[in-house]
PDB file of C-alpha atoms in Angstrom:
ATOM      1  CA  UNK A   1      59.747 -25.173  -2.271  1.00  0.00           C
ATOM      2  CA  UNK A   2      58.583 -22.247  -0.147  1.00  0.00           C
ATOM      3  CA  UNK A   3      58.236 -20.093  -3.278  1.00  0.00           C
ATOM      4  CA  UNK A   4      56.171 -22.790  -5.035  1.00  0.00           C
ATOM      5  CA  UNK A   5      53.913 -23.168  -1.958  1.00  0.00           C
ATOM      6  CA  UNK A   6      53.284 -19.391  -1.946  1.00  0.00           C
ATOM      7  CA  UNK A   7      52.307 -19.471  -5.648  1.00  0.00           C
ATOM      8  CA  UNK A   8      49.845 -22.321  -5.026  1.00  0.00           C
ATOM      9  CA  UNK A   9      48.349 -20.596  -1.959  1.00  0.00           C
ATOM     10  CA  UNK A  10      48.031 -17.297  -3.844  1.00  0.00           C
ATOM     11  CA  UNK A  11      46.419 -19.077  -6.806  1.00  0.00           C
ATOM     12  CA  UNK A  12      43.895 -20.832  -4.547  1.00  0.00           C
ATOM     13  CA  UNK A  13      43.076 -17.544  -2.796  1.00  0.00           C
ATOM     14  CA  UNK A  14      42.457 -15.769  -6.122  1.00  0.00           C
ATOM     15  CA  UNK A  15      40.364 -18.672  -7.425  1.00  0.00           C
ATOM     16  CA  UNK A  16      38.174 -18.728  -4.296  1.00  0.00           C
ATOM     17  CA  UNK A  17      37.743 -14.927  -4.472  1.00  0.00           C
ATOM     18  CA  UNK A  18      36.694 -15.206  -8.116  1.00  0.00           C
ATOM     19  CA  UNK A  19      34.191 -18.013  -7.397  1.00  0.00           C
ATOM     20  CA  UNK A  20      32.757 -16.104  -4.422  1.00  0.00           C
ATOM     21  CA  UNK A  21      32.349 -12.869  -6.381  1.00  0.00           C
ATOM     22  CA  UNK A  22      30.715 -14.665  -9.308  1.00  0.00           C
ATOM     23  CA  UNK A  23      28.259 -16.500  -7.096  1.00  0.00           C
ATOM     24  CA  UNK A  24      27.269 -13.267  -5.332  1.00  0.00           C
ATOM     25  CA  UNK A  25      26.611 -11.585  -8.691  1.00  0.00           C
ATOM     26  CA  UNK A  26      24.239 -14.355  -9.776  1.00  0.00           C
ATOM     27  CA  UNK A  27      21.897 -14.346  -6.777  1.00  0.00           C
ATOM     28  CA  UNK A  28      18.447 -14.233  -8.340  1.00  0.00           C
ATOM     29  CA  UNK A  29      15.075 -15.622  -7.473  1.00  0.00           C
ATOM     30  CA  UNK A  30      14.233 -18.668  -9.537  1.00  0.00           C
ATOM     31  CA  UNK A  31      10.773 -18.016 -10.959  1.00  0.00           C
ATOM     32  CA  UNK A  32       9.702 -21.121 -12.762  1.00  0.00           C
ATOM     33  CA  UNK A  33       6.900 -20.072 -15.083  1.00  0.00           C
ATOM     34  CA  UNK A  34       3.749 -22.046 -14.411  1.00  0.00           C
ATOM     35  CA  UNK A  35       1.169 -22.797 -17.067  1.00  0.00           C
ATOM     36  CA  UNK A  36      -2.113 -21.205 -15.990  1.00  0.00           C
ATOM     37  CA  UNK A  37      -4.972 -22.614 -18.068  1.00  0.00           C
ATOM     38  CA  UNK A  38      -7.873 -21.551 -15.853  1.00  0.00           C
ATOM     39  CA  UNK A  39      -8.856 -18.571 -13.705  1.00  0.00           C
ATOM     40  CA  UNK A  40     -11.987 -19.060 -11.599  1.00  0.00           C
ATOM     41  CA  UNK A  41     -13.748 -16.243  -9.748  1.00  0.00           C
ATOM     42  CA  UNK A  42     -16.206 -17.378  -7.064  1.00  0.00           C
ATOM     43  CA  UNK A  43     -18.776 -14.833  -5.840  1.00  0.00           C
ATOM     44  CA  UNK A  44     -20.597 -15.380  -2.531  1.00  0.00           C
ATOM     45  CA  UNK A  45     -23.329 -12.785  -1.908  1.00  0.00           C
ATOM     46  CA  UNK A  46     -22.981 -11.142   1.509  1.00  0.00           C
ATOM     47  CA  UNK A  47     -26.040 -11.969   3.552  1.00  0.00           C
ATOM     48  CA  UNK A  48     -26.421 -15.358   1.866  1.00  0.00           C
ATOM     49  CA  UNK A  49     -27.294 -16.841  -1.480  1.00  0.00           C
ATOM     50  CA  UNK A  50     -25.911 -19.230  -4.054  1.00  0.00           C
ATOM     51  CA  UNK A  51     -22.245 -19.046  -5.018  1.00  0.00           C
ATOM     52  CA  UNK A  52     -21.670 -17.829  -8.571  1.00  0.00           C
ATOM     53  CA  UNK A  53     -18.576 -19.024 -10.444  1.00  0.00           C
ATOM     54  CA  UNK A  54     -17.176 -17.468 -13.616  1.00  0.00           C
ATOM     55  CA  UNK A  55     -14.030 -18.533 -15.400  1.00  0.00           C
ATOM     56  CA  UNK A  56     -11.432 -18.043 -18.081  1.00  0.00           C
ATOM     57  CA  UNK A  57     -10.301 -21.339 -19.596  1.00  0.00           C
ATOM     58  CA  UNK A  58      -7.537 -21.968 -22.131  1.00  0.00           C
ATOM     59  CA  UNK A  59      -6.801 -25.685 -21.783  1.00  0.00           C
ATOM     60  CA  UNK A  60      -4.137 -25.782 -24.492  1.00  0.00           C
ATOM     61  CA  UNK A  61      -2.302 -22.719 -23.112  1.00  0.00           C
ATOM     62  CA  UNK A  62      -1.158 -19.689 -25.123  1.00  0.00           C
ATOM     63  CA  UNK A  63      -1.652 -20.067 -28.856  1.00  0.00           C
ATOM     64  CA  UNK A  64      -3.795 -22.812 -30.349  1.00  0.00           C
ATOM     65  CA  UNK A  65      -7.524 -22.710 -29.675  1.00  0.00           C
ATOM     66  CA  UNK A  66      -9.072 -19.500 -28.396  1.00  0.00           C
ATOM     67  CA  UNK A  67      -9.876 -19.380 -24.677  1.00  0.00           C
ATOM     68  CA  UNK A  68     -13.414 -19.325 -23.316  1.00  0.00           C
ATOM     69  CA  UNK A  69     -14.266 -16.422 -21.014  1.00  0.00           C
ATOM     70  CA  UNK A  70     -17.534 -16.315 -19.073  1.00  0.00           C
ATOM     71  CA  UNK A  71     -19.481 -13.089 -18.797  1.00  0.00           C
ATOM     72  CA  UNK A  72     -19.792 -12.092 -15.130  1.00  0.00           C
ATOM     73  CA  UNK A  73     -23.466 -11.452 -14.332  1.00  0.00           C
ATOM     74  CA  UNK A  74     -24.241  -9.923 -10.915  1.00  0.00           C
ATOM     75  CA  UNK A  75     -27.266  -8.445  -9.160  1.00  0.00           C
ATOM     76  CA  UNK A  76     -27.520  -4.668  -8.695  1.00  0.00           C
ATOM     77  CA  UNK A  77     -26.771  -3.030  -5.322  1.00  0.00           C
ATOM     78  CA  UNK A  78     -25.137  -6.179  -3.927  1.00  0.00           C
ATOM     79  CA  UNK A  79     -21.807  -6.999  -2.270  1.00  0.00           C
ATOM     80  CA  UNK A  80     -19.978 -10.245  -2.988  1.00  0.00           C
ATOM     81  CA  UNK A  81     -17.050 -11.908  -1.249  1.00  0.00           C
ATOM     82  CA  UNK A  82     -14.863 -12.945  -4.179  1.00  0.00           C
ATOM     83  CA  UNK A  83     -12.116 -15.563  -4.299  1.00  0.00           C
ATOM     84  CA  UNK A  84      -9.808 -16.179  -7.260  1.00  0.00           C
ATOM     85  CA  UNK A  85      -8.348 -19.586  -8.082  1.00  0.00           C
ATOM     86  CA  UNK A  86      -5.714 -20.379 -10.718  1.00  0.00           C
ATOM     87  CA  UNK A  87      -5.330 -23.870 -12.159  1.00  0.00           C
ATOM     88  CA  UNK A  88      -3.134 -25.752 -14.591  1.00  0.00           C
ATOM     89  CA  UNK A  89      -5.662 -28.177 -16.038  1.00  0.00           C
ATOM     90  CA  UNK A  90      -3.178 -29.435 -18.626  1.00  0.00           C
ATOM     91  CA  UNK A  91      -2.007 -31.778 -15.825  1.00  0.00           C
ATOM     92  CA  UNK A  92      -3.975 -34.659 -14.345  1.00  0.00           C
ATOM     93  CA  UNK A  93      -4.997 -34.058 -11.665  1.00  0.00           C
ATOM     94  CA  UNK A  94      -5.179 -30.290 -12.168  1.00  0.00           C
ATOM     95  CA  UNK A  95      -2.490 -28.315 -10.330  1.00  0.00           C
ATOM     96  CA  UNK A  96      -3.761 -25.511  -8.075  1.00  0.00           C
ATOM     97  CA  UNK A  97      -1.385 -22.623  -8.891  1.00  0.00           C
ATOM     98  CA  UNK A  98      -3.154 -20.459  -6.286  1.00  0.00           C
ATOM     99  CA  UNK A  99      -1.312 -22.369  -3.555  1.00  0.00           C
ATOM    100  CA  UNK A 100       2.035 -21.204  -4.963  1.00  0.00           C
ATOM    101  CA  UNK A 101       0.791 -17.617  -5.284  1.00  0.00           C
ATOM    102  CA  UNK A 102      -0.273 -17.617  -1.613  1.00  0.00           C
ATOM    103  CA  UNK A 103       2.989 -19.306  -0.542  1.00  0.00           C
ATOM    104  CA  UNK A 104       4.947 -16.600  -2.399  1.00  0.00           C
ATOM    105  CA  UNK A 105       2.525 -13.793  -1.444  1.00  0.00           C
ATOM    106  CA  UNK A 106       5.299 -11.194  -1.059  1.00  0.00           C
ATOM    107  CA  UNK A 107       6.172 -11.707  -4.748  1.00  0.00           C
ATOM    108  CA  UNK A 108       2.626 -11.651  -6.210  1.00  0.00           C
ATOM    109  CA  UNK A 109      -0.277  -9.243  -6.502  1.00  0.00           C
ATOM    110  CA  UNK A 110      -3.685  -9.343  -8.182  1.00  0.00           C
ATOM    111  CA  UNK A 111      -5.001  -6.125  -9.714  1.00  0.00           C
ATOM    112  CA  UNK A 112      -8.699  -5.600 -10.500  1.00  0.00           C
ATOM    113  CA  UNK A 113      -9.579  -2.851 -12.979  1.00  0.00           C
ATOM    114  CA  UNK A 114     -13.307  -2.262 -13.613  1.00  0.00           C
ATOM    115  CA  UNK A 115     -14.000  -0.002 -16.581  1.00  0.00           C
ATOM    116  CA  UNK A 116     -15.795   3.302 -16.056  1.00  0.00           C
ATOM    117  CA  UNK A 117     -19.525   2.727 -16.239  1.00  0.00           C
ATOM    118  CA  UNK A 118     -19.340  -0.920 -15.157  1.00  0.00           C
ATOM    119  CA  UNK A 119     -20.763   0.097 -11.752  1.00  0.00           C
ATOM    120  CA  UNK A 120     -18.448  -2.328  -9.964  1.00  0.00           C
ATOM    121  CA  UNK A 121     -16.144  -1.385  -7.101  1.00  0.00           C
ATOM    122  CA  UNK A 122     -13.433  -3.780  -5.887  1.00  0.00           C
ATOM    123  CA  UNK A 123     -12.188  -3.306  -2.325  1.00  0.00           C
ATOM    124  CA  UNK A 124     -11.102  -5.155   0.810  1.00  0.00           C
ATOM    125  CA  UNK A 125      -8.354  -7.179  -0.853  1.00  0.00           C
ATOM    126  CA  UNK A 126      -6.456  -9.525   1.446  1.00  0.00           C
ATOM    127  CA  UNK A 127      -2.797  -8.621   2.127  1.00  0.00           C
ATOM    128  CA  UNK A 128       0.551 -10.385   2.184  1.00  0.00           C
ATOM    129  CA  UNK A 129       2.602 -10.623   5.392  1.00  0.00           C
ATOM    130  CA  UNK A 130       3.897  -7.063   4.883  1.00  0.00           C
ATOM    131  CA  UNK A 131       0.433  -5.533   4.641  1.00  0.00           C
ATOM    132  CA  UNK A 132       0.605  -5.017   0.866  1.00  0.00           C
ATOM    133  CA  UNK A 133      -2.377  -6.195  -1.231  1.00  0.00           C
ATOM    134  CA  UNK A 134      -2.241  -9.773  -2.513  1.00  0.00           C
ATOM    135  CA  UNK A 135      -5.824  -9.927  -3.783  1.00  0.00           C
ATOM    136  CA  UNK A 136      -6.708 -13.623  -3.735  1.00  0.00           C
ATOM    137  CA  UNK A 137      -9.821 -12.520  -1.786  1.00  0.00           C
ATOM    138  CA  UNK A 138     -11.776  -9.291  -1.838  1.00  0.00           C
ATOM    139  CA  UNK A 139     -15.175  -7.636  -2.028  1.00  0.00           C
ATOM    140  CA  UNK A 140     -16.959  -6.604  -5.213  1.00  0.00           C
ATOM    141  CA  UNK A 141     -19.841  -4.166  -4.794  1.00  0.00           C
ATOM    142  CA  UNK A 142     -22.281  -3.466  -7.596  1.00  0.00           C
ATOM    143  CA  UNK A 143     -24.337  -0.376  -8.312  1.00  0.00           C
ATOM    144  CA  UNK A 144     -27.205   0.122 -10.765  1.00  0.00           C
ATOM    145  CA  UNK A 145     -27.841  -1.924 -13.902  1.00  0.00           C
ATOM    146  CA  UNK A 146     -24.866  -1.607 -16.270  1.00  0.00           C
ATOM    147  CA  UNK A 147     -22.524  -3.397 -18.647  1.00  0.00           C
ATOM    148  CA  UNK A 148     -18.752  -3.107 -18.698  1.00  0.00           C
ATOM    149  CA  UNK A 149     -15.527  -5.015 -18.184  1.00  0.00           C
ATOM    150  CA  UNK A 150     -13.180  -5.959 -15.362  1.00  0.00           C
ATOM    151  CA  UNK A 151      -9.551  -6.752 -16.104  1.00  0.00           C
ATOM    152  CA  UNK A 152      -7.930  -9.176 -13.622  1.00  0.00           C
ATOM    153  CA  UNK A 153      -4.125  -9.236 -13.692  1.00  0.00           C
ATOM    154  CA  UNK A 154      -1.679 -11.276 -11.622  1.00  0.00           C
ATOM    155  CA  UNK A 155       1.751  -9.643 -11.423  1.00  0.00           C
ATOM    156  CA  UNK A 156       4.973 -11.311 -10.230  1.00  0.00           C
ATOM    157  CA  UNK A 157       7.702  -9.327  -8.475  1.00  0.00           C
ATOM    158  CA  UNK A 158      11.086 -11.025  -8.975  1.00  0.00           C
ATOM    159  CA  UNK A 159      14.096 -10.436  -6.770  1.00  0.00           C
ATOM    160  CA  UNK A 160      15.301 -11.322  -3.310  1.00  0.00           C
ATOM    161  CA  UNK A 161      13.592  -9.745  -1.535  1.00  0.00           C
ATOM    162  CA  UNK A 162      10.806  -8.803  -3.961  1.00  0.00           C
ATOM    163  CA  UNK A 163      10.386  -5.059  -4.461  1.00  0.00           C
ATOM    164  CA  UNK A 164       6.572  -5.061  -4.158  1.00  0.00           C
ATOM    165  CA  UNK A 165       5.119  -1.863  -2.683  1.00  0.00           C
ATOM    166  CA  UNK A 166       1.567  -0.730  -1.908  1.00  0.00           C
ATOM    167  CA  UNK A 167       1.791   2.166  -4.399  1.00  0.00           C
ATOM    168  CA  UNK A 168       2.845  -0.050  -7.348  1.00  0.00           C
ATOM    169  CA  UNK A 169       0.634   0.319 -10.409  1.00  0.00           C
ATOM    170  CA  UNK A 170      -0.437  -2.672 -12.483  1.00  0.00           C
ATOM    171  CA  UNK A 171       2.121  -1.745 -15.184  1.00  0.00           C
ATOM    172  CA  UNK A 172       5.030  -1.268 -12.759  1.00  0.00           C
ATOM    173  CA  UNK A 173       8.399  -1.984 -14.359  1.00  0.00           C
ATOM    174  CA  UNK A 174       9.316  -3.860 -11.148  1.00  0.00           C
ATOM    175  CA  UNK A 175       6.945  -6.713 -12.015  1.00  0.00           C
ATOM    176  CA  UNK A 176       5.760  -8.829 -14.907  1.00  0.00           C
ATOM    177  CA  UNK A 177       2.422 -10.378 -15.830  1.00  0.00           C
ATOM    178  CA  UNK A 178       1.700 -14.018 -14.981  1.00  0.00           C
ATOM    179  CA  UNK A 179      -1.858 -13.863 -16.346  1.00  0.00           C
ATOM    180  CA  UNK A 180      -4.272 -11.154 -17.451  1.00  0.00           C
ATOM    181  CA  UNK A 181      -7.938 -11.720 -18.275  1.00  0.00           C
ATOM    182  CA  UNK A 182     -10.590  -9.192 -19.249  1.00  0.00           C
ATOM    183  CA  UNK A 183     -14.112 -10.318 -18.304  1.00  0.00           C
ATOM    184  CA  UNK A 184     -17.260  -8.736 -19.737  1.00  0.00           C
ATOM    185  CA  UNK A 185     -19.616  -7.786 -16.895  1.00  0.00           C
ATOM    186  CA  UNK A 186     -23.345  -7.269 -16.645  1.00  0.00           C
ATOM    187  CA  UNK A 187     -25.332  -6.008 -13.678  1.00  0.00           C
ATOM    188  CA  UNK A 188     -28.991  -6.977 -14.060  1.00  0.00           C
TER     189      UNK A 188
END
């Protein structure tokens, strides 16, 4: 009886050790992919003026009909406070994905890449709680009359905790792209 009890106790100990080690190996952040059908950029001129809104819209999601992408038209020698908003307009009412990005700020980052000659500088991006750029808000400053492009990319950093760092480049192997949109720009 004592020998049988020892076998059962040993078996239970080994089983619990196996379950514990397996569960520790599978600790991962659950990143449920969200459908992002719309990216809106709102530009408020510093010093006052009407808000300008430009957007990317792909209501049927990837594949299917081609998206519509507004050309961003800004005044020369002007600064704008810019806010980005992401929506899933395939749902009714539309789901504001930006809220999730802000809630999980330590795992997300917007990158803004103006092409050479676009005469646009992006600066003053807002940060996450660790002081690393998040980029849901920032400042765009224009120079002289020009045409170009600005690529806006939202990257997601998986992991617990996320490995996001200030020096990470847009193509960092530590992150993956949630959405990337290239807007044509015109300063006139």
